[in-house]
PDB file of C-alpha atoms in Angstrom:
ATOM      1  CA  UNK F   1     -12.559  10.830  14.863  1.00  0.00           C
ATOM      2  CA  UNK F   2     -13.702  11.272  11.574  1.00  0.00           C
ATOM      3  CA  UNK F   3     -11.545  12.481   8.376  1.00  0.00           C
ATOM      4  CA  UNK F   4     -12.546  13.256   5.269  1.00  0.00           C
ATOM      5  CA  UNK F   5     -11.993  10.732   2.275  1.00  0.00           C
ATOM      6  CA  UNK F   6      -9.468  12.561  -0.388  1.00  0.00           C
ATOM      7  CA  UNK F   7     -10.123  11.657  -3.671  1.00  0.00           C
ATOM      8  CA  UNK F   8      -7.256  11.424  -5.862  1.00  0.00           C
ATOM      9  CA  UNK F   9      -7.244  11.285  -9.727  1.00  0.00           C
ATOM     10  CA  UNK F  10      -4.768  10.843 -11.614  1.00  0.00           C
ATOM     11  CA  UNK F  11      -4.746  10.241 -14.692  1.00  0.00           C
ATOM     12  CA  UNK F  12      -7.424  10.029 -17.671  1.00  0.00           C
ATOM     13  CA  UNK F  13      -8.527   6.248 -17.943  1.00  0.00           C
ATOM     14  CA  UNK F  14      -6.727   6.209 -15.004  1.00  0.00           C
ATOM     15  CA  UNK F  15      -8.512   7.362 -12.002  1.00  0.00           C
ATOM     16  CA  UNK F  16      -8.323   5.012  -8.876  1.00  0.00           C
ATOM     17  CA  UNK F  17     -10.821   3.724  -6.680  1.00  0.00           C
ATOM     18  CA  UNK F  18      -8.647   3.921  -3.809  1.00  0.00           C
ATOM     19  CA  UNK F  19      -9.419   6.998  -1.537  1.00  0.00           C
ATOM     20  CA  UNK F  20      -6.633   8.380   1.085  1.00  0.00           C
ATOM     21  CA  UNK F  21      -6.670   8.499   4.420  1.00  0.00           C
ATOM     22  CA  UNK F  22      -5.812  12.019   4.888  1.00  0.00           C
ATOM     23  CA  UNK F  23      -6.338  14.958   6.678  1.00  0.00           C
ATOM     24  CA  UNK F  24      -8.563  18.177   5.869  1.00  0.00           C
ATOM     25  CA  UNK F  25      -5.456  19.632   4.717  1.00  0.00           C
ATOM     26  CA  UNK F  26      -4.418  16.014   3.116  1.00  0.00           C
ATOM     27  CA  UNK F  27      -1.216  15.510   2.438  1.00  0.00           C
ATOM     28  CA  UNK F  28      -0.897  12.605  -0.011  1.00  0.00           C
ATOM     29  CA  UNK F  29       2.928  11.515   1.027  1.00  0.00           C
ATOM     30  CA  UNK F  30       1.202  11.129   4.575  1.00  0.00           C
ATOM     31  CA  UNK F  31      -1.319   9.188   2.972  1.00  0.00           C
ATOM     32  CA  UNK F  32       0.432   6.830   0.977  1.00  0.00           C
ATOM     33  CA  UNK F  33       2.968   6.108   4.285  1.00  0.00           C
ATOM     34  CA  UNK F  34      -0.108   5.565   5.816  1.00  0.00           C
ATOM     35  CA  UNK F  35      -1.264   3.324   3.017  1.00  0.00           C
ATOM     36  CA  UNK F  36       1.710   1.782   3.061  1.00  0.00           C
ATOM     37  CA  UNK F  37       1.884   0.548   6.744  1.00  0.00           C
ATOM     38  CA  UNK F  38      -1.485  -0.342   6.343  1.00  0.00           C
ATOM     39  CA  UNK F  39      -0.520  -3.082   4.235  1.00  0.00           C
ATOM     40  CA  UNK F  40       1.978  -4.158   5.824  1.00  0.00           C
ATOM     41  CA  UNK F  41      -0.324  -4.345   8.802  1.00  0.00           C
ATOM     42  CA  UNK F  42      -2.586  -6.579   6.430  1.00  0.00           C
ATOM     43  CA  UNK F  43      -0.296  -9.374   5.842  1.00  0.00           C
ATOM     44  CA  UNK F  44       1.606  -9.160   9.049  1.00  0.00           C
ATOM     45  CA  UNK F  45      -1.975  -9.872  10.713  1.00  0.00           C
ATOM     46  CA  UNK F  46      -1.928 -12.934   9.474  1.00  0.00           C
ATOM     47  CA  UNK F  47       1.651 -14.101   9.824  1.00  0.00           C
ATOM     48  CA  UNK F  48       1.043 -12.861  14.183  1.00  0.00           C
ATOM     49  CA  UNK F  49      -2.153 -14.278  14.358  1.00  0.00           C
ATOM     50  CA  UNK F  50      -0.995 -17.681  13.333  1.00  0.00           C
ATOM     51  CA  UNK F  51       2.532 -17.625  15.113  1.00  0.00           C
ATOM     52  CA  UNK F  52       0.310 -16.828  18.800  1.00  0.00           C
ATOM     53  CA  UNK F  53      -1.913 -19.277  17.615  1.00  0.00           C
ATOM     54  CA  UNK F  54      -5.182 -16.967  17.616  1.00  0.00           C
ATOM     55  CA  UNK F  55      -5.476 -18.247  13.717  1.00  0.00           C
ATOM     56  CA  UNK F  56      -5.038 -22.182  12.342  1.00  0.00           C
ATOM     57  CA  UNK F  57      -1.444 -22.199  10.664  1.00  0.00           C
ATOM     58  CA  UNK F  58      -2.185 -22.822   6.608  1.00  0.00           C
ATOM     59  CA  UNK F  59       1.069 -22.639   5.255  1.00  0.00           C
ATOM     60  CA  UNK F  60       0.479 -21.451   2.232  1.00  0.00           C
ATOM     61  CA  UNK F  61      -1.504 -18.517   3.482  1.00  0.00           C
ATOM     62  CA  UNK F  62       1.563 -17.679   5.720  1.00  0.00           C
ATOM     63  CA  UNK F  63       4.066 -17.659   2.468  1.00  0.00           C
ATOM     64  CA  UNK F  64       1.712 -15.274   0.761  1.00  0.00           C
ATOM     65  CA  UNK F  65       1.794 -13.132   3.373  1.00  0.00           C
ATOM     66  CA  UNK F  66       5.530 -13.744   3.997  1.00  0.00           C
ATOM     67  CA  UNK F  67       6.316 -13.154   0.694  1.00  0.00           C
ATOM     68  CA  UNK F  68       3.657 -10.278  -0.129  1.00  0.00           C
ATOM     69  CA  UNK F  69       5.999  -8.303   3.576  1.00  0.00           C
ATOM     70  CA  UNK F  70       9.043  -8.646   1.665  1.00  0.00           C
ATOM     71  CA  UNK F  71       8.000  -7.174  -1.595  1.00  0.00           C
ATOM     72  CA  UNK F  72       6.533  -4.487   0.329  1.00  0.00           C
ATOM     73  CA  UNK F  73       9.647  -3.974   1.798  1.00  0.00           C
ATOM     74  CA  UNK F  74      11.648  -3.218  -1.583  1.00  0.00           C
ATOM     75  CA  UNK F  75       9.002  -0.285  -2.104  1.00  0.00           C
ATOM     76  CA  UNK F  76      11.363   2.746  -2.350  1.00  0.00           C
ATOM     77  CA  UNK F  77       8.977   5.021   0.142  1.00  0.00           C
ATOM     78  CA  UNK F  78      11.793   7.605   0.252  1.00  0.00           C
ATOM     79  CA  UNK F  79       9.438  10.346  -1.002  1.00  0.00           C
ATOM     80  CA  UNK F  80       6.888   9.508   0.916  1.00  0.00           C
ATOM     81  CA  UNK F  81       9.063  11.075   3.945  1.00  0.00           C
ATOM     82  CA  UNK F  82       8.961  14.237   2.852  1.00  0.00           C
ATOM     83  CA  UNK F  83      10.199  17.959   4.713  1.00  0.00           C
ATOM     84  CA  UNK F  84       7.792  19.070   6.333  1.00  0.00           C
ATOM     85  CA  UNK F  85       5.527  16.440   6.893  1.00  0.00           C
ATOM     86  CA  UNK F  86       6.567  15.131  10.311  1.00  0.00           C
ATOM     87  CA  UNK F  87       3.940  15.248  13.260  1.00  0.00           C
ATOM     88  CA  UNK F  88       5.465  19.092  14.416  1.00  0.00           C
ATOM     89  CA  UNK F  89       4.737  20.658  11.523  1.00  0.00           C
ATOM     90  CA  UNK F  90       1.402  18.690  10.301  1.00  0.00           C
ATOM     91  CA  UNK F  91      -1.670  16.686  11.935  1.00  0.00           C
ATOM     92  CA  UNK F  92      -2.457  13.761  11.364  1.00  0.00           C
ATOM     93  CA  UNK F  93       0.488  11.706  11.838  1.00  0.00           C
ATOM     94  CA  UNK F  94       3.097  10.340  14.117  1.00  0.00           C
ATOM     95  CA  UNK F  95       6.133  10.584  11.968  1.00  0.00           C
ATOM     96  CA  UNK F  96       8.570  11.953  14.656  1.00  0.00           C
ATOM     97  CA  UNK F  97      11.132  14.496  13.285  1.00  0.00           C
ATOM     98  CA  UNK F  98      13.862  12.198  14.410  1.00  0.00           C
ATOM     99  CA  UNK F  99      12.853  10.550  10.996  1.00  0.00           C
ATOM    100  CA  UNK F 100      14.718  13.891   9.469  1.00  0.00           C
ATOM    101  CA  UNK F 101      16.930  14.152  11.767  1.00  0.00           C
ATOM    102  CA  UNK F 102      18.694  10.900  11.059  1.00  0.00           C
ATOM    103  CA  UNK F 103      17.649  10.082   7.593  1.00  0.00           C
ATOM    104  CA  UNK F 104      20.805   7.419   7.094  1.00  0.00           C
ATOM    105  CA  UNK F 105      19.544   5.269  10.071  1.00  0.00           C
ATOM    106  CA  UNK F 106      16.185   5.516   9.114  1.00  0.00           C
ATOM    107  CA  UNK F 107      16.977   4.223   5.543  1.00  0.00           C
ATOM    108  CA  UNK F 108      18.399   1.629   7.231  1.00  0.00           C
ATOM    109  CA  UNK F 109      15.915   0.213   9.564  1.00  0.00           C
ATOM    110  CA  UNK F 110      14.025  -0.742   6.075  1.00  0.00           C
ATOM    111  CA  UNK F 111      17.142  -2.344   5.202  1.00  0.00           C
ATOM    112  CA  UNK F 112      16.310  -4.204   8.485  1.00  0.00           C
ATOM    113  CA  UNK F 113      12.418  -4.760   7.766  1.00  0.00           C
ATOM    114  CA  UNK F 114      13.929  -5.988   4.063  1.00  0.00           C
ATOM    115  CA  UNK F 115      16.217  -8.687   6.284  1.00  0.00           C
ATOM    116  CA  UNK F 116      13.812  -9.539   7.989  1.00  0.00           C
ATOM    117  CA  UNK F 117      10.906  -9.923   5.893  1.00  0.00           C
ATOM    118  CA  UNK F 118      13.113 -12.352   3.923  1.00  0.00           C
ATOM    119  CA  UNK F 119      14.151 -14.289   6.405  1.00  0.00           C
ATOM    120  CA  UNK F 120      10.113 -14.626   7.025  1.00  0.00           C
ATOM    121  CA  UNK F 121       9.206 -15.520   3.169  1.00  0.00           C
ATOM    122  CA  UNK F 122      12.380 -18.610   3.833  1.00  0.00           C
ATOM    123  CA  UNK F 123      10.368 -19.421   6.878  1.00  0.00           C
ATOM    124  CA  UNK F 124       6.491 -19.297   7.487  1.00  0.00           C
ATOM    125  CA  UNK F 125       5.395 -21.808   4.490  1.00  0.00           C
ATOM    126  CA  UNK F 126       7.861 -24.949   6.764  1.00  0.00           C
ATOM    127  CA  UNK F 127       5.549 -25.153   8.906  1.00  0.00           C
ATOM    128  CA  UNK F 128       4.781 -23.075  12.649  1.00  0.00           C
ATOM    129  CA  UNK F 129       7.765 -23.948  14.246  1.00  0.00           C
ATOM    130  CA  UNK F 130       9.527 -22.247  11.535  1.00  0.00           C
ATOM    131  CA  UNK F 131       7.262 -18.960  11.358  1.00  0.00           C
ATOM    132  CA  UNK F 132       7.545 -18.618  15.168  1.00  0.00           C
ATOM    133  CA  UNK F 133      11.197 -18.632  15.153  1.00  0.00           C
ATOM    134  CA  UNK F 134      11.420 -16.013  12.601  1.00  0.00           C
ATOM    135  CA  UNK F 135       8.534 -14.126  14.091  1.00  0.00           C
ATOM    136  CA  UNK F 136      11.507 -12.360  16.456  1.00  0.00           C
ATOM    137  CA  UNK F 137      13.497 -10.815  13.763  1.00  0.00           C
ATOM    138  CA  UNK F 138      10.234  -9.688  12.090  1.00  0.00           C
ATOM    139  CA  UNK F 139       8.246  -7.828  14.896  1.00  0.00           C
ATOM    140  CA  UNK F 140      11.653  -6.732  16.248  1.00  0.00           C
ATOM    141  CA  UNK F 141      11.981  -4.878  13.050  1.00  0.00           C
ATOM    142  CA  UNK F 142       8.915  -3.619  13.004  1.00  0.00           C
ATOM    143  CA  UNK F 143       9.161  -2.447  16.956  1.00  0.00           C
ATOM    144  CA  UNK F 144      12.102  -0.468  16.789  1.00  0.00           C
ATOM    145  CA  UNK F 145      11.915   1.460  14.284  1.00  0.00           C
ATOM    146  CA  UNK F 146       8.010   2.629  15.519  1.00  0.00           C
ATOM    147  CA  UNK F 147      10.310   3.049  19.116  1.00  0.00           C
ATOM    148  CA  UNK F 148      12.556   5.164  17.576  1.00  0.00           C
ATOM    149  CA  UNK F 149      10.199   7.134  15.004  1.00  0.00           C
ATOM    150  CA  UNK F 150       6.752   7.045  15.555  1.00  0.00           C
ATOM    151  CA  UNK F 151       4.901   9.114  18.451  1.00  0.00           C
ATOM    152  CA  UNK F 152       3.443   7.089  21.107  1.00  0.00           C
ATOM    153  CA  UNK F 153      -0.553   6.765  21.393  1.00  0.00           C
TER     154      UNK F 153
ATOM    155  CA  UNK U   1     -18.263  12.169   2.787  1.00  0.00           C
ATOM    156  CA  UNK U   2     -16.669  11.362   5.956  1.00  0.00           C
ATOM    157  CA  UNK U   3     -15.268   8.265   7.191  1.00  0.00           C
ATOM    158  CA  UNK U   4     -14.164   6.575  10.517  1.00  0.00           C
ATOM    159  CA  UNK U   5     -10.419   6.069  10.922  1.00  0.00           C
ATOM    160  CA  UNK U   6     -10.071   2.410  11.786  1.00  0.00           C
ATOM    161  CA  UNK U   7      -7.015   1.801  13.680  1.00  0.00           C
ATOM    162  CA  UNK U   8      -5.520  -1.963  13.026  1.00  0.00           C
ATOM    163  CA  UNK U   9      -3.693  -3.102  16.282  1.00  0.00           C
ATOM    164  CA  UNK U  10      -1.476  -6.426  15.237  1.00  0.00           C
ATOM    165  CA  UNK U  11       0.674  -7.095  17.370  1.00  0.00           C
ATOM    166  CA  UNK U  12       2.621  -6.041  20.324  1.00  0.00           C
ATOM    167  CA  UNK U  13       5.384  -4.060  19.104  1.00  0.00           C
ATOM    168  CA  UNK U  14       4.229  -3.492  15.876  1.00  0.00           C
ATOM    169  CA  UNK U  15       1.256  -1.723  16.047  1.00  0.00           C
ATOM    170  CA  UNK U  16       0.607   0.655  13.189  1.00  0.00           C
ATOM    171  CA  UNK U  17       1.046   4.087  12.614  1.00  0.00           C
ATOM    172  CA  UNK U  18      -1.540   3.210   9.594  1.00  0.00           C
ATOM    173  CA  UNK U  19      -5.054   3.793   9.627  1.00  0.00           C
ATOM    174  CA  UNK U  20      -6.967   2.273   7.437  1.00  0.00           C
ATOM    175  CA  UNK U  21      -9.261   3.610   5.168  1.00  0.00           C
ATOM    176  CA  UNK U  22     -12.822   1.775   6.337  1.00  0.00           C
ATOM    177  CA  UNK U  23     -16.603   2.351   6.812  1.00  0.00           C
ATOM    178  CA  UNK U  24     -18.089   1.914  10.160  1.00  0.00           C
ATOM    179  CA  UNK U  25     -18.539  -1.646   9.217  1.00  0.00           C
ATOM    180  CA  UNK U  26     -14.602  -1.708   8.447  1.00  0.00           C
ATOM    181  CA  UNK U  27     -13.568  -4.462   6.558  1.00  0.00           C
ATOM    182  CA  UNK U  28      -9.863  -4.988   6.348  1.00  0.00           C
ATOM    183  CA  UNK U  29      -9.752  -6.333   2.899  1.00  0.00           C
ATOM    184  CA  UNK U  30     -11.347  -2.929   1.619  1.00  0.00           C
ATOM    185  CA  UNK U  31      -9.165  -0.979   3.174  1.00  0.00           C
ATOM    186  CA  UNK U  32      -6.260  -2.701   2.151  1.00  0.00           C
ATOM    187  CA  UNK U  33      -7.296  -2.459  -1.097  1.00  0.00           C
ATOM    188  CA  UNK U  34      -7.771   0.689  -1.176  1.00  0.00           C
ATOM    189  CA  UNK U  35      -4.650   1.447   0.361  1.00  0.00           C
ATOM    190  CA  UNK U  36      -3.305  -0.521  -2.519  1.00  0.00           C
ATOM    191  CA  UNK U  37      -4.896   1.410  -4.700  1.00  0.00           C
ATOM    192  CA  UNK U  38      -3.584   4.512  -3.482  1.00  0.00           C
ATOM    193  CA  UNK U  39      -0.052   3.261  -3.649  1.00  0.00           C
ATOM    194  CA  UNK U  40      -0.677   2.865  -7.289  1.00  0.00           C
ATOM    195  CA  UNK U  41      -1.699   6.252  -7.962  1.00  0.00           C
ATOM    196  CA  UNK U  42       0.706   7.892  -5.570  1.00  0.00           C
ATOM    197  CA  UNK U  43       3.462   6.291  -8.158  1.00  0.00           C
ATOM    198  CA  UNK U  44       1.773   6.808 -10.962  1.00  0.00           C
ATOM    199  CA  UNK U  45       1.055  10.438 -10.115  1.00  0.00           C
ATOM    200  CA  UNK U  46       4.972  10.711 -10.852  1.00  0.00           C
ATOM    201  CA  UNK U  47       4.805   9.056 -14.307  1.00  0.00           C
ATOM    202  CA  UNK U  48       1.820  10.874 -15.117  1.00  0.00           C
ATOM    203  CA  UNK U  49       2.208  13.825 -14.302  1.00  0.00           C
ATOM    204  CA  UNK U  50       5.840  13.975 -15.924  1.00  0.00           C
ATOM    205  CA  UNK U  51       4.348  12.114 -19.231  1.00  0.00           C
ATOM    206  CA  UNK U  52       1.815  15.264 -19.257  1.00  0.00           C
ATOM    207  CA  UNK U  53       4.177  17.479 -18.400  1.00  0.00           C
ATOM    208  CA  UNK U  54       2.482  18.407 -15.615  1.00  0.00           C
ATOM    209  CA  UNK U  55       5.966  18.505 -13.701  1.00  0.00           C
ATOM    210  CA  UNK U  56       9.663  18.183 -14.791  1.00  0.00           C
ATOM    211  CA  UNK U  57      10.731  14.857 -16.366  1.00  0.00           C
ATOM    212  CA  UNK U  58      13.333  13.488 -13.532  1.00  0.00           C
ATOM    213  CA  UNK U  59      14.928  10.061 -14.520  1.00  0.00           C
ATOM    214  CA  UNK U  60      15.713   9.081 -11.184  1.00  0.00           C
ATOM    215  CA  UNK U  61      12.356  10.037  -9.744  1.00  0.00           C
ATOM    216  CA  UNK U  62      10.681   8.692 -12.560  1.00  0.00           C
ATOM    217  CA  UNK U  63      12.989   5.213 -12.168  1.00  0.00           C
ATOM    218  CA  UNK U  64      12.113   4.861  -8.903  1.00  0.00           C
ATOM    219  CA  UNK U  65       8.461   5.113  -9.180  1.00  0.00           C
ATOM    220  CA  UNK U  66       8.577   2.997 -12.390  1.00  0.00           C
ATOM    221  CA  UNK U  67      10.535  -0.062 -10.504  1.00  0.00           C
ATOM    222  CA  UNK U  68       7.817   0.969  -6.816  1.00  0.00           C
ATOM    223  CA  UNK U  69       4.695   0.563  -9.700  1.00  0.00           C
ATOM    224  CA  UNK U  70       6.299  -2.965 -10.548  1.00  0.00           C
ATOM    225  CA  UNK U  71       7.311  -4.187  -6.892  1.00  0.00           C
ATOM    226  CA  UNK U  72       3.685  -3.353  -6.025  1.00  0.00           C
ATOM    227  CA  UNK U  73       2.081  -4.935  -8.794  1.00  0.00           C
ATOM    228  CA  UNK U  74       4.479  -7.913  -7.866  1.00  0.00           C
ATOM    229  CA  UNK U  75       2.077  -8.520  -4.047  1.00  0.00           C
ATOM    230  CA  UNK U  76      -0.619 -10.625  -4.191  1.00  0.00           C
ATOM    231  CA  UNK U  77      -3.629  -9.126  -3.268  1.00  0.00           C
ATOM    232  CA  UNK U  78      -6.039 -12.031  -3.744  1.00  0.00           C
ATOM    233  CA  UNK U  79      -7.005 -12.416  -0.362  1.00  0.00           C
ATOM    234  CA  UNK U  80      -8.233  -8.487  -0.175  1.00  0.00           C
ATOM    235  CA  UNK U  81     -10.791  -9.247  -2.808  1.00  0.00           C
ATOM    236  CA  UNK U  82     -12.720 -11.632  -0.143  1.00  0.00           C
ATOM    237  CA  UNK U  83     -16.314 -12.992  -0.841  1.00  0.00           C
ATOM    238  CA  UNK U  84     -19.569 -10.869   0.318  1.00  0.00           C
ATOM    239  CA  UNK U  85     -16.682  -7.576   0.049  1.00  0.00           C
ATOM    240  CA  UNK U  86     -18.158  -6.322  -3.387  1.00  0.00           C
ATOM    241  CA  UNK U  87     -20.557  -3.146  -4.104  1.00  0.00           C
ATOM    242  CA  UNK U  88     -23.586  -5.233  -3.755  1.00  0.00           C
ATOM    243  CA  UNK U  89     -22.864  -6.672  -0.090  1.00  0.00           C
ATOM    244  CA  UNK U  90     -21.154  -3.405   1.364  1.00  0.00           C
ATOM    245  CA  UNK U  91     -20.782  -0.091   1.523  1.00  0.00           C
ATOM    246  CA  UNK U  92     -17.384   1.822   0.590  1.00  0.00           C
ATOM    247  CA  UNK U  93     -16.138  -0.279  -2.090  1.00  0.00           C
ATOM    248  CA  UNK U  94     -16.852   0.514  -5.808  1.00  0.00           C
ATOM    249  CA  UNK U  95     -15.583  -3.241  -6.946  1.00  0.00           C
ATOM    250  CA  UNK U  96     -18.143  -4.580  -8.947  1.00  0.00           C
ATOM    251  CA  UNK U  97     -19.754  -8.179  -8.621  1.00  0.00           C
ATOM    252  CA  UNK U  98     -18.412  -8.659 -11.561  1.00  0.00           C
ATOM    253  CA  UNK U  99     -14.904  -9.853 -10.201  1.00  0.00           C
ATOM    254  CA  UNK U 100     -16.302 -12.622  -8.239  1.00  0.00           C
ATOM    255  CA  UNK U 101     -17.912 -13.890 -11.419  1.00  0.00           C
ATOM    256  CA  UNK U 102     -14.695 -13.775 -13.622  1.00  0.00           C
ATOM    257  CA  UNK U 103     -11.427 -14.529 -11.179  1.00  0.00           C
ATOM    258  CA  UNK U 104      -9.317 -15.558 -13.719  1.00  0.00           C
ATOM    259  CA  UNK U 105      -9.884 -12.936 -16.159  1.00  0.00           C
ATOM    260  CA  UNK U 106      -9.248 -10.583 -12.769  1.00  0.00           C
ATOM    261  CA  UNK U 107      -6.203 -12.297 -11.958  1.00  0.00           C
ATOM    262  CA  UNK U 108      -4.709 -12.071 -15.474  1.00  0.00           C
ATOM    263  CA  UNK U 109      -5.615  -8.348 -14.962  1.00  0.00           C
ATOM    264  CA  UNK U 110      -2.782  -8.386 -12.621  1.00  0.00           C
ATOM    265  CA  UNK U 111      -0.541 -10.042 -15.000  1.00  0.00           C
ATOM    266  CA  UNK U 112      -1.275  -7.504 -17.237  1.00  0.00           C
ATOM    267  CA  UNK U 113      -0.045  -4.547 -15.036  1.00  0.00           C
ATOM    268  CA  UNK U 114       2.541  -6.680 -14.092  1.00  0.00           C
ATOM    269  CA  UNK U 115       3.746  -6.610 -17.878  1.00  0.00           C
ATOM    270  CA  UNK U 116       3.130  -2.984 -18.427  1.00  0.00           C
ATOM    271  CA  UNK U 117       4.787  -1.857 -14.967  1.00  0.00           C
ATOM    272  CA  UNK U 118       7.500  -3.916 -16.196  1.00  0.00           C
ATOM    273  CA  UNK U 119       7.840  -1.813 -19.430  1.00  0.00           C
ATOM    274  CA  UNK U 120       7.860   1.381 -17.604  1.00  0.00           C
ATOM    275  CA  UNK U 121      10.153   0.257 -15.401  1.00  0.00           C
ATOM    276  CA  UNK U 122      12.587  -0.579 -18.377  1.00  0.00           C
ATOM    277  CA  UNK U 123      11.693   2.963 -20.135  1.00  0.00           C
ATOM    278  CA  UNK U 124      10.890   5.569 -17.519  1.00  0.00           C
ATOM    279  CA  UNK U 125      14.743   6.387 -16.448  1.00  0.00           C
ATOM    280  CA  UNK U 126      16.080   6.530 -20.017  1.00  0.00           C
ATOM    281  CA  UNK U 127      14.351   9.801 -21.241  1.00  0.00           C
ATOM    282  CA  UNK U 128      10.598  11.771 -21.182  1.00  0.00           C
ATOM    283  CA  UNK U 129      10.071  10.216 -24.947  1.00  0.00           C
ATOM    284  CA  UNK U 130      10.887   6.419 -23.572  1.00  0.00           C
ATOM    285  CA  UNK U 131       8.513   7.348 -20.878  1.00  0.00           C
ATOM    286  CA  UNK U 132       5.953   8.723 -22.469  1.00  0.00           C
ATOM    287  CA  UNK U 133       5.616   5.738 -25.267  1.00  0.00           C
ATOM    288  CA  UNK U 134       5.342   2.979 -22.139  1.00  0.00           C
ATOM    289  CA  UNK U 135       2.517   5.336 -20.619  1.00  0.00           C
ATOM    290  CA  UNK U 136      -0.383   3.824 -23.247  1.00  0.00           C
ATOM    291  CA  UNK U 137       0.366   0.193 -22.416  1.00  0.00           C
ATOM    292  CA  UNK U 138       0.630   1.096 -18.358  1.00  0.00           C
ATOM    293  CA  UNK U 139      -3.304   3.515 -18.418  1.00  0.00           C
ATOM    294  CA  UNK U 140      -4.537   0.664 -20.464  1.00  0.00           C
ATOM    295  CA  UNK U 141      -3.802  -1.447 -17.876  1.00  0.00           C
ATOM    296  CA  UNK U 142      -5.512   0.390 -15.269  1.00  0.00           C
ATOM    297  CA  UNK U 143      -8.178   1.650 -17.214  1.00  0.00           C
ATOM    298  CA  UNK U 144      -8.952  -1.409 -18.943  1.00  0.00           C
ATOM    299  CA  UNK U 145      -9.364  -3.332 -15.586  1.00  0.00           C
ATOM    300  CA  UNK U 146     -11.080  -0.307 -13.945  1.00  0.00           C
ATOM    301  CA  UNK U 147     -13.580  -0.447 -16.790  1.00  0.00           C
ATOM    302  CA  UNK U 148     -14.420  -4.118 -16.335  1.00  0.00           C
ATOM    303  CA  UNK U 149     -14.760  -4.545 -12.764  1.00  0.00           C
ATOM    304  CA  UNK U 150     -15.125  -0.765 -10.864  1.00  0.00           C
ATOM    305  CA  UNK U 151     -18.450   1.082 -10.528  1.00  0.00           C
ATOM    306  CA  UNK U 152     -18.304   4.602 -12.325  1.00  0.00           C
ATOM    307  CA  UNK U 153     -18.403   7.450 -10.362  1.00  0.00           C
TER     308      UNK U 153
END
């Protein structure tokens, strides 16, 4: 599956490196939700890797990532969600129109990931114990909101 | 210019709707960094393009990508800028050797947006004027940094 790379610049002095993942017809809110869960997906690799053990636990590699989650979390990515962009009307996503359908719970489950991700930054420098117990609240955030919004594979 | 989608499975539950930006040889520290990057510009598109007047000065919309710039230039991205992950070693990445060579002066870069995000933040929702006289200090930032350590295009 190949895409191609949409170049985006921006400003003068101001152009960026970073290229979206987007479609032929790119769509740069897709892209930057995309972006977005991306790096979320980035730091909660290493938070799950070291809670089931398939990384050493280095505790101060687990608050960076701990706290890097919850600062992604107070990212406003209301825009990003915008009409017309769910996976009916465009390719290249799996933003289910349930997203626009109930835009007040959907608000809330990153009032959720924001609970949760803070609850992870208090936890995952302890020690592993610490990390695993709040691994629950974490990927249980993460898990149903994708249930409820995101299209299957 | 095409490029392969790499899908980032972490963890049951929470796999990602994101795909990451990547070469074949996908490194995950590029592509979070570029996803970075694109979260940047997706913000900074706003306060851009209303400083130009490319599009209607909104304060609220301008606010709330003024405080996203600032949360995101609050993460931590030190561990995306790995060793062996600049132009030289790898394909798909226009970050110069030159990082590696000068951390702290990169770091500080960060600071520095950190300071002029902060300013925008404190200007953009007041009025286009307010926003317009924190835009010098916030494309200096970026274009001071992309200067020093990205390859030109």
């Amino acid at each position: 599956m190949f895409r191609k790379i949409a170049l985006i610049a921006i400003l003068a002095g101001c152009s960026l490196t970073g290229a979206a993942v987007a479609d032929e017809q790119a769509d740069p809110n897709i892209a930057a939700r995309q972006s977005y869960m991306d790096l979320l997906a980035y730091n909660l690799g290493v938070i799950g890797g070291m809670a089931q053990n398939r990384m050493p636990y280095d505790a101060e590699m687990a608050a960076t990532a701990a706290a890097n989650l919850h600062t992604l979390a107070m990212v406003d990515t209301r825009r990003m969600w915008a009409d017309g962009t769910d996976n009916f009307d465009t390719e290249g996503t799996r933003a289910l129109p349930a997203i626009w359908e109930n835009p007040d719970d959907f608000v809330a489950r990153f009032v959720t990931l924001q609970t949760a991700t803070e609850a992870m930054m208090a936890a995952a420098g302890t020690d592993l114990a610490s990390l695993q117990g709040a691994m629950g609240g974490l990927g249980g955030a993460c898990g149903a909101c994708h249930q409820a919004y995101r299209e299957p594979q």
